[in-house]
């Protein structure tokens, strides 16, 4: 009995330490990406250099002896199969994501944090018993996503849902919880948050329709529709999210296959980077300079949509197009934040008001990742129980409307529309 307790405490301390390390790395990744985004906003001509940023990233991966094919999907497959993720991937993905954002690419931090955390978990594996070494990477991934999204419970659920692995015992459940809480504590102390404090304070406790609240009341569409109308509008938003997600995943797969025919990754980087650079470079000439607001992570679009800002109805399509060109070209970064931004803009296009924006955001995330439980928990953590419940029928509808599409090959419903790593087909 004493040996069992000592072993549990030792493992708990290891996973807490892993969470702290992941939390520190998450803060560093966030600072690097935010700094790159600020530089791009201050000097828009950097958009012309996106192909150069891609080639520099490729050179960095070669210098660090990291296979350039490593992606979030590949990491998820490796973790599921019990394979090690190289530690050298940590500096590579941090620098690669920052370079992509510096050039105006549409990528996020969250999925990049998953890659970084999986790589950082390697040294901790050797301290665990052989039967427990497989816990390290999922725990690190739970810590990274939970810390970056300010939703540790969603990170824990995601670590099981995306891998489609049933926990072997109570320890396998406790490991990601301990790591996620530790990482979340670090990012909270450092002030790294998915939504800025003012926006989060206004939207974290959204009441039911009709309540007197600046964010939601009788004067808004959400407040005027009533619960039945909101549920119907939410289901409509879920259906739209599913259809768009299906098109998005299939388009990404088709574009990647098409650019792969060019041969070496440098050619795909050049074509994808040039496409984005031309859109950004001619923004001032053709009078659509606001397109730069759709670059980077997309967090600004989520905040604007939640604040009921006057975004054009086609905002989701433009963000999706820039994201497709960036990822199809092979640029490094995360796909989760752009997916949330596309969903938020899509929700705003379906119906004005913060609740439908939330519904669109989490439904599109669920449809693209096939992680409906993660989406539901994330909605409840970020915005409260009531909006989370409202999202349930929309999430189910979105997943039903996109049965064969997913960004990750391990998730439920992975079929012809799944984006598999080229070396793992």
mmCIF file of C-alpha atoms in Angstrom:
data_model
loop_
_atom_site.group_PDB
_atom_site.id
_atom_site.type_symbol
_atom_site.label_atom_id
_atom_site.label_comp_id
_atom_site.label_asym_id
_atom_site.label_seq_id
_atom_site.Cartn_x
_atom_site.Cartn_y
_atom_site.Cartn_z
ATOM 1 C CA UNK A 1 0.000 0.000 0.000
ATOM 2 C CA UNK A 2 2.807 2.374 0.941
ATOM 3 C CA UNK A 3 4.612 1.616 -2.316
ATOM 4 C CA UNK A 4 1.452 2.384 -4.288
ATOM 5 C CA UNK A 5 0.994 5.746 -2.575
ATOM 6 C CA UNK A 6 4.642 6.698 -3.097
ATOM 7 C CA UNK A 7 4.413 5.717 -6.771
ATOM 8 C CA UNK A 8 1.238 7.773 -7.235
ATOM 9 C CA UNK A 9 2.768 10.844 -5.568
ATOM 10 C CA UNK A 10 5.914 10.515 -7.644
ATOM 11 C CA UNK A 11 3.946 10.299 -10.884
ATOM 12 C CA UNK A 12 1.706 13.192 -9.820
ATOM 13 C CA UNK A 13 4.791 15.337 -9.200
ATOM 14 C CA UNK A 14 6.184 14.389 -12.623
ATOM 15 C CA UNK A 15 2.970 15.331 -14.416
ATOM 16 C CA UNK A 16 2.737 18.571 -12.443
ATOM 17 C CA UNK A 17 6.303 19.380 -13.505
ATOM 18 C CA UNK A 18 5.397 18.510 -17.103
ATOM 19 C CA UNK A 19 2.432 20.869 -16.883
ATOM 20 C CA UNK A 20 4.633 23.664 -15.540
ATOM 21 C CA UNK A 21 7.116 23.185 -18.377
ATOM 22 C CA UNK A 22 4.328 23.170 -20.947
ATOM 23 C CA UNK A 23 2.860 26.298 -19.343
ATOM 24 C CA UNK A 24 6.166 28.150 -19.626
ATOM 25 C CA UNK A 25 6.587 27.029 -23.243
ATOM 26 C CA UNK A 26 3.017 28.120 -23.989
ATOM 27 C CA UNK A 27 3.758 31.594 -22.625
ATOM 28 C CA UNK A 28 6.889 31.738 -24.802
ATOM 29 C CA UNK A 29 4.970 30.625 -27.903
ATOM 30 C CA UNK A 30 2.233 33.173 -27.237
ATOM 31 C CA UNK A 31 4.777 35.973 -26.772
ATOM 32 C CA UNK A 32 6.602 35.041 -29.983
ATOM 33 C CA UNK A 33 3.403 34.880 -32.063
ATOM 34 C CA UNK A 34 1.950 38.070 -30.555
ATOM 35 C CA UNK A 35 5.225 39.875 -31.231
ATOM 36 C CA UNK A 36 5.208 38.706 -34.836
ATOM 37 C CA UNK A 37 1.566 39.801 -35.250
ATOM 38 C CA UNK A 38 2.386 43.252 -33.842
ATOM 39 C CA UNK A 39 5.306 43.595 -36.258
ATOM 40 C CA UNK A 40 3.112 42.637 -39.227
ATOM 41 C CA UNK A 41 0.447 45.145 -38.152
ATOM 42 C CA UNK A 42 3.062 47.878 -37.835
ATOM 43 C CA UNK A 43 4.685 47.143 -41.201
ATOM 44 C CA UNK A 44 2.208 45.621 -43.703
ATOM 45 C CA UNK A 45 4.826 45.198 -46.486
ATOM 46 C CA UNK A 46 6.015 42.153 -44.546
ATOM 47 C CA UNK A 47 3.165 40.370 -46.324
ATOM 48 C CA UNK A 48 5.303 40.276 -49.464
ATOM 49 C CA UNK A 49 7.877 38.222 -47.564
ATOM 50 C CA UNK A 50 5.632 35.286 -46.630
ATOM 51 C CA UNK A 51 7.307 32.964 -49.186
ATOM 52 C CA UNK A 52 10.687 33.967 -47.732
ATOM 53 C CA UNK A 53 9.373 33.204 -44.235
ATOM 54 C CA UNK A 54 8.288 29.769 -45.426
ATOM 55 C CA UNK A 55 11.670 29.014 -46.972
ATOM 56 C CA UNK A 56 13.402 30.221 -43.789
ATOM 57 C CA UNK A 57 11.200 27.853 -41.768
ATOM 58 C CA UNK A 58 12.099 24.989 -44.087
ATOM 59 C CA UNK A 59 15.781 25.787 -43.639
ATOM 60 C CA UNK A 60 15.371 25.875 -39.870
ATOM 61 C CA UNK A 61 13.727 22.430 -39.854
ATOM 62 C CA UNK A 62 16.563 21.077 -41.964
ATOM 63 C CA UNK A 63 19.165 22.660 -39.680
ATOM 64 C CA UNK A 64 17.511 21.130 -36.605
ATOM 65 C CA UNK A 65 17.164 17.767 -38.408
ATOM 66 C CA UNK A 66 13.387 17.775 -37.981
ATOM 67 C CA UNK A 67 11.231 16.277 -40.747
ATOM 68 C CA UNK A 68 9.309 19.147 -42.331
ATOM 69 C CA UNK A 69 6.282 16.846 -42.682
ATOM 70 C CA UNK A 70 5.595 17.030 -38.923
ATOM 71 C CA UNK A 71 2.148 18.533 -38.442
ATOM 72 C CA UNK A 72 -0.563 18.390 -35.802
ATOM 73 C CA UNK A 73 -2.199 15.455 -37.592
ATOM 74 C CA UNK A 74 1.121 13.626 -37.708
ATOM 75 C CA UNK A 75 1.774 14.335 -34.013
ATOM 76 C CA UNK A 76 -1.675 13.030 -33.089
ATOM 77 C CA UNK A 77 -1.058 9.826 -35.047
ATOM 78 C CA UNK A 78 2.398 9.363 -33.485
ATOM 79 C CA UNK A 79 1.050 9.840 -29.963
ATOM 80 C CA UNK A 80 -1.785 7.427 -30.586
ATOM 81 C CA UNK A 81 0.674 4.806 -31.868
ATOM 82 C CA UNK A 82 2.950 5.292 -28.858
ATOM 83 C CA UNK A 83 5.804 6.762 -30.910
ATOM 84 C CA UNK A 84 8.118 9.457 -29.577
ATOM 85 C CA UNK A 85 7.843 13.034 -30.835
ATOM 86 C CA UNK A 86 11.296 14.643 -31.192
ATOM 87 C CA UNK A 87 12.271 17.313 -28.683
ATOM 88 C CA UNK A 88 13.799 19.315 -31.542
ATOM 89 C CA UNK A 89 10.272 19.970 -32.772
ATOM 90 C CA UNK A 90 9.793 22.441 -29.894
ATOM 91 C CA UNK A 91 12.047 25.281 -31.163
ATOM 92 C CA UNK A 92 11.152 24.443 -34.766
ATOM 93 C CA UNK A 93 7.383 24.874 -34.376
ATOM 94 C CA UNK A 94 7.708 27.967 -32.158
ATOM 95 C CA UNK A 95 9.966 29.745 -34.641
ATOM 96 C CA UNK A 96 8.031 28.443 -37.650
ATOM 97 C CA UNK A 97 4.693 29.698 -36.320
ATOM 98 C CA UNK A 98 6.155 33.117 -35.505
ATOM 99 C CA UNK A 99 7.672 33.408 -38.993
ATOM 100 C CA UNK A 100 4.364 32.495 -40.641
ATOM 101 C CA UNK A 101 2.449 35.116 -38.640
ATOM 102 C CA UNK A 102 5.210 37.677 -39.309
ATOM 103 C CA UNK A 103 4.536 37.266 -43.022
ATOM 104 C CA UNK A 104 0.759 37.518 -42.655
ATOM 105 C CA UNK A 105 -0.084 33.816 -42.796
ATOM 106 C CA UNK A 106 -3.396 32.682 -41.318
ATOM 107 C CA UNK A 107 -2.344 30.287 -38.546
ATOM 108 C CA UNK A 108 -2.954 30.019 -34.818
ATOM 109 C CA UNK A 109 -1.134 29.108 -31.632
ATOM 110 C CA UNK A 110 -3.206 26.281 -30.177
ATOM 111 C CA UNK A 111 -2.406 23.387 -32.498
ATOM 112 C CA UNK A 112 1.216 24.583 -32.641
ATOM 113 C CA UNK A 113 1.193 24.351 -28.852
ATOM 114 C CA UNK A 114 0.008 20.731 -29.167
ATOM 115 C CA UNK A 115 3.031 19.890 -31.323
ATOM 116 C CA UNK A 116 5.380 21.731 -28.985
ATOM 117 C CA UNK A 117 3.973 20.028 -25.881
ATOM 118 C CA UNK A 118 4.160 16.545 -27.410
ATOM 119 C CA UNK A 119 7.819 17.154 -28.220
ATOM 120 C CA UNK A 120 8.534 18.484 -24.732
ATOM 121 C CA UNK A 121 7.003 15.381 -23.139
ATOM 122 C CA UNK A 122 9.783 13.134 -24.450
ATOM 123 C CA UNK A 123 12.279 13.644 -21.596
ATOM 124 C CA UNK A 124 9.556 12.906 -19.036
ATOM 125 C CA UNK A 125 8.807 9.487 -20.553
ATOM 126 C CA UNK A 126 12.045 7.991 -19.243
ATOM 127 C CA UNK A 127 11.077 8.797 -15.658
ATOM 128 C CA UNK A 128 7.848 6.833 -15.917
ATOM 129 C CA UNK A 129 7.334 3.110 -15.794
ATOM 130 C CA UNK A 130 7.084 1.483 -19.239
ATOM 131 C CA UNK A 131 3.339 0.894 -18.895
ATOM 132 C CA UNK A 132 2.840 4.586 -18.041
ATOM 133 C CA UNK A 133 5.124 6.202 -20.612
ATOM 134 C CA UNK A 134 2.208 6.539 -23.011
ATOM 135 C CA UNK A 135 0.541 8.951 -20.596
ATOM 136 C CA UNK A 136 3.143 11.712 -21.011
ATOM 137 C CA UNK A 137 2.328 13.046 -24.491
ATOM 138 C CA UNK A 138 -1.490 13.078 -24.071
ATOM 139 C CA UNK A 139 -1.069 14.845 -20.722
ATOM 140 C CA UNK A 140 1.219 17.439 -22.310
ATOM 141 C CA UNK A 141 -1.249 18.003 -25.155
ATOM 142 C CA UNK A 142 -4.096 18.446 -22.671
ATOM 143 C CA UNK A 143 -1.982 20.965 -20.774
ATOM 144 C CA UNK A 144 -1.080 22.939 -23.908
ATOM 145 C CA UNK A 145 -4.586 23.246 -25.342
ATOM 146 C CA UNK A 146 -6.185 23.950 -21.969
ATOM 147 C CA UNK A 147 -3.608 26.608 -21.123
ATOM 148 C CA UNK A 148 -3.807 28.364 -24.496
ATOM 149 C CA UNK A 149 -7.619 28.376 -24.568
ATOM 150 C CA UNK A 150 -8.010 29.149 -20.836
ATOM 151 C CA UNK A 151 -10.102 25.968 -20.676
ATOM 152 C CA UNK A 152 -8.210 23.178 -18.874
ATOM 153 C CA UNK A 153 -11.192 20.817 -18.763
ATOM 154 C CA UNK A 154 -11.589 21.094 -22.536
ATOM 155 C CA UNK A 155 -7.907 20.279 -22.928
ATOM 156 C CA UNK A 156 -8.322 17.120 -20.853
ATOM 157 C CA UNK A 157 -11.358 15.979 -22.846
ATOM 158 C CA UNK A 158 -9.557 16.748 -26.120
ATOM 159 C CA UNK A 159 -6.573 14.577 -25.144
ATOM 160 C CA UNK A 160 -8.864 11.537 -24.999
ATOM 161 C CA UNK A 161 -11.272 12.453 -27.772
ATOM 162 C CA UNK A 162 -8.759 13.300 -30.496
ATOM 163 C CA UNK A 163 -6.737 10.133 -29.843
ATOM 164 C CA UNK A 164 -9.808 7.879 -29.601
ATOM 165 C CA UNK A 165 -8.121 6.071 -26.710
ATOM 166 C CA UNK A 166 -9.948 4.630 -23.718
ATOM 167 C CA UNK A 167 -8.107 5.337 -20.431
ATOM 168 C CA UNK A 168 -6.538 2.182 -19.008
ATOM 169 C CA UNK A 169 -7.038 3.123 -15.357
ATOM 170 C CA UNK A 170 -7.555 6.037 -12.975
ATOM 171 C CA UNK A 171 -3.944 7.141 -13.378
ATOM 172 C CA UNK A 172 -4.396 7.660 -17.103
ATOM 173 C CA UNK A 173 -7.290 10.008 -16.272
ATOM 174 C CA UNK A 174 -5.454 11.829 -13.487
ATOM 175 C CA UNK A 175 -2.298 12.523 -15.533
ATOM 176 C CA UNK A 176 -3.811 15.024 -18.022
ATOM 177 C CA UNK A 177 -5.845 16.672 -15.270
ATOM 178 C CA UNK A 178 -2.763 17.349 -13.153
ATOM 179 C CA UNK A 179 -0.731 18.599 -16.127
ATOM 180 C CA UNK A 180 -3.570 20.768 -17.462
ATOM 181 C CA UNK A 181 -4.190 22.480 -14.120
ATOM 182 C CA UNK A 182 -0.470 23.173 -13.660
ATOM 183 C CA UNK A 183 -0.075 24.642 -17.159
ATOM 184 C CA UNK A 184 -3.259 26.690 -16.819
ATOM 185 C CA UNK A 185 -1.965 28.163 -13.537
ATOM 186 C CA UNK A 186 1.223 29.303 -15.296
ATOM 187 C CA UNK A 187 -0.571 30.972 -18.202
ATOM 188 C CA UNK A 188 -3.117 32.574 -15.884
ATOM 189 C CA UNK A 189 -0.292 34.048 -13.805
ATOM 190 C CA UNK A 190 1.406 35.292 -16.988
ATOM 191 C CA UNK A 191 -1.820 36.805 -18.332
ATOM 192 C CA UNK A 192 -2.030 34.608 -21.441
ATOM 193 C CA UNK A 193 -5.711 34.260 -22.257
ATOM 194 C CA UNK A 194 -7.831 33.227 -25.225
ATOM 195 C CA UNK A 195 -10.128 36.251 -24.788
ATOM 196 C CA UNK A 196 -8.922 39.577 -23.374
ATOM 197 C CA UNK A 197 -10.115 40.364 -19.816
ATOM 198 C CA UNK A 198 -12.723 42.953 -20.817
ATOM 199 C CA UNK A 199 -14.327 40.756 -23.464
ATOM 200 C CA UNK A 200 -14.271 37.731 -21.215
ATOM 201 C CA UNK A 201 -15.845 39.611 -18.321
ATOM 202 C CA UNK A 202 -18.711 40.755 -20.527
ATOM 203 C CA UNK A 203 -19.342 37.378 -22.139
ATOM 204 C CA UNK A 204 -18.398 34.661 -19.658
ATOM 205 C CA UNK A 205 -21.796 34.645 -17.938
ATOM 206 C CA UNK A 206 -24.266 35.090 -20.766
ATOM 207 C CA UNK A 207 -27.816 34.632 -19.403
ATOM 208 C CA UNK A 208 -30.833 33.165 -21.176
ATOM 209 C CA UNK A 209 -32.736 35.324 -23.673
ATOM 210 C CA UNK A 210 -34.562 38.348 -22.376
ATOM 211 C CA UNK A 211 -32.377 39.059 -19.333
ATOM 212 C CA UNK A 212 -31.141 42.585 -18.762
ATOM 213 C CA UNK A 213 -27.492 42.425 -19.765
ATOM 214 C CA UNK A 214 -25.369 44.743 -21.953
ATOM 215 C CA UNK A 215 -24.254 41.777 -24.064
ATOM 216 C CA UNK A 216 -27.659 40.171 -24.395
ATOM 217 C CA UNK A 217 -31.057 41.677 -23.818
ATOM 218 C CA UNK A 218 -34.466 42.390 -25.351
ATOM 219 C CA UNK A 219 -32.911 44.940 -27.685
ATOM 220 C CA UNK A 220 -30.749 42.362 -29.455
ATOM 221 C CA UNK A 221 -31.785 39.638 -31.866
ATOM 222 C CA UNK A 222 -30.753 36.981 -29.314
ATOM 223 C CA UNK A 223 -33.015 38.557 -26.722
ATOM 224 C CA UNK A 224 -35.960 39.063 -29.082
ATOM 225 C CA UNK A 225 -36.138 35.539 -30.510
ATOM 226 C CA UNK A 226 -36.840 33.652 -27.311
ATOM 227 C CA UNK A 227 -35.521 30.220 -26.419
ATOM 228 C CA UNK A 228 -37.365 28.314 -29.169
ATOM 229 C CA UNK A 229 -36.244 30.695 -31.875
ATOM 230 C CA UNK A 230 -32.673 30.590 -30.605
ATOM 231 C CA UNK A 231 -32.636 26.809 -30.664
ATOM 232 C CA UNK A 232 -33.872 26.772 -34.270
ATOM 233 C CA UNK A 233 -31.369 29.438 -35.280
ATOM 234 C CA UNK A 234 -28.652 27.519 -33.464
ATOM 235 C CA UNK A 235 -29.490 24.333 -35.365
ATOM 236 C CA UNK A 236 -29.368 26.317 -38.602
ATOM 237 C CA UNK A 237 -25.957 27.656 -37.610
ATOM 238 C CA UNK A 238 -24.857 24.097 -36.819
ATOM 239 C CA UNK A 239 -25.991 22.860 -40.227
ATOM 240 C CA UNK A 240 -24.152 25.722 -41.929
ATOM 241 C CA UNK A 241 -21.045 24.967 -39.849
ATOM 242 C CA UNK A 242 -21.168 21.296 -40.873
ATOM 243 C CA UNK A 243 -21.522 22.043 -44.573
ATOM 244 C CA UNK A 244 -18.747 24.657 -44.540
ATOM 245 C CA UNK A 245 -16.502 22.362 -42.472
ATOM 246 C CA UNK A 246 -16.979 19.552 -44.971
ATOM 247 C CA UNK A 247 -16.048 21.873 -47.839
ATOM 248 C CA UNK A 248 -13.127 23.315 -45.870
ATOM 249 C CA UNK A 249 -11.567 19.942 -44.987
ATOM 250 C CA UNK A 250 -12.021 18.533 -48.472
ATOM 251 C CA UNK A 251 -10.620 21.677 -50.092
ATOM 252 C CA UNK A 252 -7.581 21.559 -47.807
ATOM 253 C CA UNK A 253 -6.941 17.924 -48.671
ATOM 254 C CA UNK A 254 -7.327 18.572 -52.402
ATOM 255 C CA UNK A 255 -5.065 21.632 -52.350
ATOM 256 C CA UNK A 256 -2.389 19.772 -50.399
ATOM 257 C CA UNK A 257 -2.468 16.866 -52.824
ATOM 258 C CA UNK A 258 -2.272 19.237 -55.774
ATOM 259 C CA UNK A 259 0.699 21.181 -54.406
ATOM 260 C CA UNK A 260 2.428 17.941 -53.357
ATOM 261 C CA UNK A 261 2.680 17.063 -57.054
ATOM 262 C CA UNK A 262 5.136 19.944 -57.437
ATOM 263 C CA UNK A 263 7.718 17.843 -55.622
ATOM 264 C CA UNK A 264 9.798 19.323 -52.798
ATOM 265 C CA UNK A 265 8.037 21.284 -50.019
ATOM 266 C CA UNK A 266 9.809 24.476 -51.110
ATOM 267 C CA UNK A 267 7.665 24.619 -54.259
ATOM 268 C CA UNK A 268 4.421 24.321 -52.274
ATOM 269 C CA UNK A 269 5.673 26.999 -49.864
ATOM 270 C CA UNK A 270 6.464 29.292 -52.771
ATOM 271 C CA UNK A 271 3.061 28.847 -54.435
ATOM 272 C CA UNK A 272 0.986 29.080 -51.248
ATOM 273 C CA UNK A 273 3.020 32.004 -49.932
ATOM 274 C CA UNK A 274 2.814 33.856 -53.230
ATOM 275 C CA UNK A 275 -0.973 33.461 -53.317
ATOM 276 C CA UNK A 276 -1.363 34.982 -49.848
ATOM 277 C CA UNK A 277 1.245 37.671 -50.542
ATOM 278 C CA UNK A 278 -0.531 38.804 -53.697
ATOM 279 C CA UNK A 279 -3.824 39.151 -51.827
ATOM 280 C CA UNK A 280 -2.142 41.150 -49.056
ATOM 281 C CA UNK A 281 0.256 43.098 -51.256
ATOM 282 C CA UNK A 282 -2.435 44.503 -53.538
ATOM 283 C CA UNK A 283 -4.785 45.319 -50.675
ATOM 284 C CA UNK A 284 -3.972 49.039 -50.719
ATOM 285 C CA UNK A 285 -3.803 49.258 -54.501
ATOM 286 C CA UNK A 286 -7.234 47.725 -54.976
ATOM 287 C CA UNK A 287 -8.765 49.400 -51.930
ATOM 288 C CA UNK A 288 -9.427 46.428 -49.673
ATOM 289 C CA UNK A 289 -6.798 47.121 -46.986
ATOM 290 C CA UNK A 290 -8.976 45.657 -44.236
ATOM 291 C CA UNK A 291 -8.067 42.182 -45.511
ATOM 292 C CA UNK A 292 -5.056 42.273 -43.178
ATOM 293 C CA UNK A 293 -7.444 41.966 -40.254
ATOM 294 C CA UNK A 294 -8.087 38.400 -41.474
ATOM 295 C CA UNK A 295 -4.430 37.383 -41.198
ATOM 296 C CA UNK A 296 -2.737 35.844 -38.179
ATOM 297 C CA UNK A 297 -4.517 33.812 -35.533
ATOM 298 C CA UNK A 298 -8.015 35.263 -35.996
ATOM 299 C CA UNK A 299 -8.513 36.027 -32.295
ATOM 300 C CA UNK A 300 -9.414 39.604 -33.256
ATOM 301 C CA UNK A 301 -12.227 38.273 -35.453
ATOM 302 C CA UNK A 302 -13.621 36.163 -32.619
ATOM 303 C CA UNK A 303 -13.615 39.172 -30.296
ATOM 304 C CA UNK A 304 -15.213 41.399 -32.945
ATOM 305 C CA UNK A 305 -17.916 38.833 -33.697
ATOM 306 C CA UNK A 306 -18.701 38.352 -29.993
ATOM 307 C CA UNK A 307 -18.890 42.116 -29.551
ATOM 308 C CA UNK A 308 -21.470 42.229 -32.385
ATOM 309 C CA UNK A 309 -19.163 44.312 -34.551
ATOM 310 C CA UNK A 310 -20.206 45.039 -38.122
ATOM 311 C CA UNK A 311 -18.266 42.253 -39.836
ATOM 312 C CA UNK A 312 -19.287 41.552 -43.443
ATOM 313 C CA UNK A 313 -21.316 38.375 -43.930
ATOM 314 C CA UNK A 314 -18.562 36.910 -46.104
ATOM 315 C CA UNK A 315 -15.893 37.314 -43.396
ATOM 316 C CA UNK A 316 -15.849 33.560 -42.743
ATOM 317 C CA UNK A 317 -15.159 32.838 -46.424
ATOM 318 C CA UNK A 318 -12.187 35.237 -46.603
ATOM 319 C CA UNK A 319 -10.651 33.853 -43.405
ATOM 320 C CA UNK A 320 -11.171 30.318 -44.710
ATOM 321 C CA UNK A 321 -9.524 31.171 -48.045
ATOM 322 C CA UNK A 322 -6.432 32.687 -46.416
ATOM 323 C CA UNK A 323 -6.217 29.730 -44.038
ATOM 324 C CA UNK A 324 -6.493 27.216 -46.881
ATOM 325 C CA UNK A 325 -3.724 28.884 -48.886
ATOM 326 C CA UNK A 326 -1.463 29.077 -45.830
ATOM 327 C CA UNK A 327 -1.871 25.471 -44.706
ATOM 328 C CA UNK A 328 -1.973 23.958 -48.182
ATOM 329 C CA UNK A 329 1.382 25.612 -48.826
ATOM 330 C CA UNK A 330 2.851 23.812 -45.823
ATOM 331 C CA UNK A 331 3.394 26.813 -43.575
ATOM 332 C CA UNK A 332 3.806 26.015 -39.899
ATOM 333 C CA UNK A 333 1.302 27.014 -37.235
ATOM 334 C CA UNK A 334 -1.913 25.919 -35.604
ATOM 335 C CA UNK A 335 -5.269 25.319 -37.242
ATOM 336 C CA UNK A 336 -7.526 25.501 -34.173
ATOM 337 C CA UNK A 337 -7.617 29.265 -33.718
ATOM 338 C CA UNK A 338 -8.370 29.985 -37.418
ATOM 339 C CA UNK A 339 -11.105 27.323 -37.239
ATOM 340 C CA UNK A 340 -12.656 29.074 -34.234
ATOM 341 C CA UNK A 341 -12.435 32.409 -36.058
ATOM 342 C CA UNK A 342 -14.107 31.021 -39.184
ATOM 343 C CA UNK A 343 -16.875 29.525 -37.045
ATOM 344 C CA UNK A 344 -17.423 32.750 -35.125
ATOM 345 C CA UNK A 345 -17.725 34.757 -38.349
ATOM 346 C CA UNK A 346 -20.049 32.106 -39.791
ATOM 347 C CA UNK A 347 -22.243 32.323 -36.688
ATOM 348 C CA UNK A 348 -22.381 36.079 -37.097
ATOM 349 C CA UNK A 349 -23.445 35.653 -40.717
ATOM 350 C CA UNK A 350 -26.284 33.288 -39.762
ATOM 351 C CA UNK A 351 -27.707 35.465 -36.984
ATOM 352 C CA UNK A 352 -26.650 38.606 -35.152
ATOM 353 C CA UNK A 353 -25.950 38.320 -31.444
ATOM 354 C CA UNK A 354 -23.247 36.775 -29.272
ATOM 355 C CA UNK A 355 -25.045 33.501 -28.583
ATOM 356 C CA UNK A 356 -25.262 32.498 -32.247
ATOM 357 C CA UNK A 357 -21.621 33.542 -32.695
ATOM 358 C CA UNK A 358 -20.676 31.164 -29.875
ATOM 359 C CA UNK A 359 -22.804 28.418 -31.410
ATOM 360 C CA UNK A 360 -21.195 28.860 -34.822
ATOM 361 C CA UNK A 361 -17.695 28.907 -33.334
ATOM 362 C CA UNK A 362 -17.954 25.684 -31.322
ATOM 363 C CA UNK A 363 -20.069 23.872 -33.950
ATOM 364 C CA UNK A 364 -17.502 24.558 -36.679
ATOM 365 C CA UNK A 365 -14.705 23.436 -34.348
ATOM 366 C CA UNK A 366 -16.600 20.215 -33.585
ATOM 367 C CA UNK A 367 -17.244 19.544 -37.273
ATOM 368 C CA UNK A 368 -13.608 20.132 -38.305
ATOM 369 C CA UNK A 369 -12.037 18.134 -35.478
ATOM 370 C CA UNK A 370 -14.790 15.574 -34.792
ATOM 371 C CA UNK A 371 -14.371 16.363 -31.093
ATOM 372 C CA UNK A 372 -17.940 17.310 -30.062
ATOM 373 C CA UNK A 373 -17.414 16.757 -26.329
ATOM 374 C CA UNK A 374 -14.391 19.049 -26.360
ATOM 375 C CA UNK A 375 -16.423 21.714 -28.141
ATOM 376 C CA UNK A 376 -19.244 21.433 -25.607
ATOM 377 C CA UNK A 377 -16.926 21.616 -22.590
ATOM 378 C CA UNK A 378 -15.027 24.534 -24.133
ATOM 379 C CA UNK A 379 -18.257 26.487 -24.655
ATOM 380 C CA UNK A 380 -19.321 25.888 -21.049
ATOM 381 C CA UNK A 381 -15.889 26.834 -19.649
ATOM 382 C CA UNK A 382 -15.504 30.007 -21.667
ATOM 383 C CA UNK A 383 -19.050 31.323 -21.706
ATOM 384 C CA UNK A 384 -21.085 29.560 -19.017
ATOM 385 C CA UNK A 385 -23.418 26.576 -18.708
ATOM 386 C CA UNK A 386 -26.448 28.125 -20.453
ATOM 387 C CA UNK A 387 -24.684 28.944 -23.746
ATOM 388 C CA UNK A 388 -23.007 25.542 -23.569
ATOM 389 C CA UNK A 389 -26.387 23.800 -23.418
ATOM 390 C CA UNK A 390 -27.630 25.883 -26.351
ATOM 391 C CA UNK A 391 -24.634 24.661 -28.373
ATOM 392 C CA UNK A 392 -25.484 20.969 -27.916
ATOM 393 C CA UNK A 393 -28.031 20.554 -30.772
ATOM 394 C CA UNK A 394 -25.894 22.708 -33.068
ATOM 395 C CA UNK A 395 -22.797 20.589 -32.401
ATOM 396 C CA UNK A 396 -24.743 17.393 -33.117
ATOM 397 C CA UNK A 397 -26.146 18.870 -36.336
ATOM 398 C CA UNK A 398 -22.726 20.060 -37.492
ATOM 399 C CA UNK A 399 -21.151 16.641 -36.988
ATOM 400 C CA UNK A 400 -24.037 14.918 -38.805
ATOM 401 C CA UNK A 401 -23.653 17.294 -41.760
ATOM 402 C CA UNK A 402 -19.917 16.556 -42.114
ATOM 403 C CA UNK A 403 -19.569 12.819 -41.432
ATOM 404 C CA UNK A 404 -16.491 12.149 -43.547
ATOM 405 C CA UNK A 405 -14.330 15.203 -42.879
ATOM 406 C CA UNK A 406 -11.791 15.854 -40.146
ATOM 407 C CA UNK A 407 -8.508 17.696 -39.745
ATOM 408 C CA UNK A 408 -7.139 14.802 -37.692
ATOM 409 C CA UNK A 409 -6.933 11.200 -38.977
ATOM 410 C CA UNK A 410 -7.530 9.575 -35.579
ATOM 411 C CA UNK A 411 -10.908 11.134 -34.862
ATOM 412 C CA UNK A 412 -14.345 9.653 -35.357
ATOM 413 C CA UNK A 413 -15.669 9.907 -38.864
ATOM 414 C CA UNK A 414 -12.238 10.081 -40.481
ATOM 415 C CA UNK A 415 -12.910 9.205 -44.085
ATOM 416 C CA UNK A 416 -12.119 10.480 -47.567
ATOM 417 C CA UNK A 417 -12.073 14.090 -46.403
ATOM 418 C CA UNK A 418 -9.483 13.512 -43.688
ATOM 419 C CA UNK A 419 -6.123 15.229 -43.987
ATOM 420 C CA UNK A 420 -3.556 12.510 -43.358
ATOM 421 C CA UNK A 421 0.175 12.969 -43.132
ATOM 422 C CA UNK A 422 1.815 11.906 -46.399
ATOM 423 C CA UNK A 423 4.074 9.360 -44.680
ATOM 424 C CA UNK A 424 1.235 7.751 -42.736
ATOM 425 C CA UNK A 425 -1.348 6.982 -45.412
#
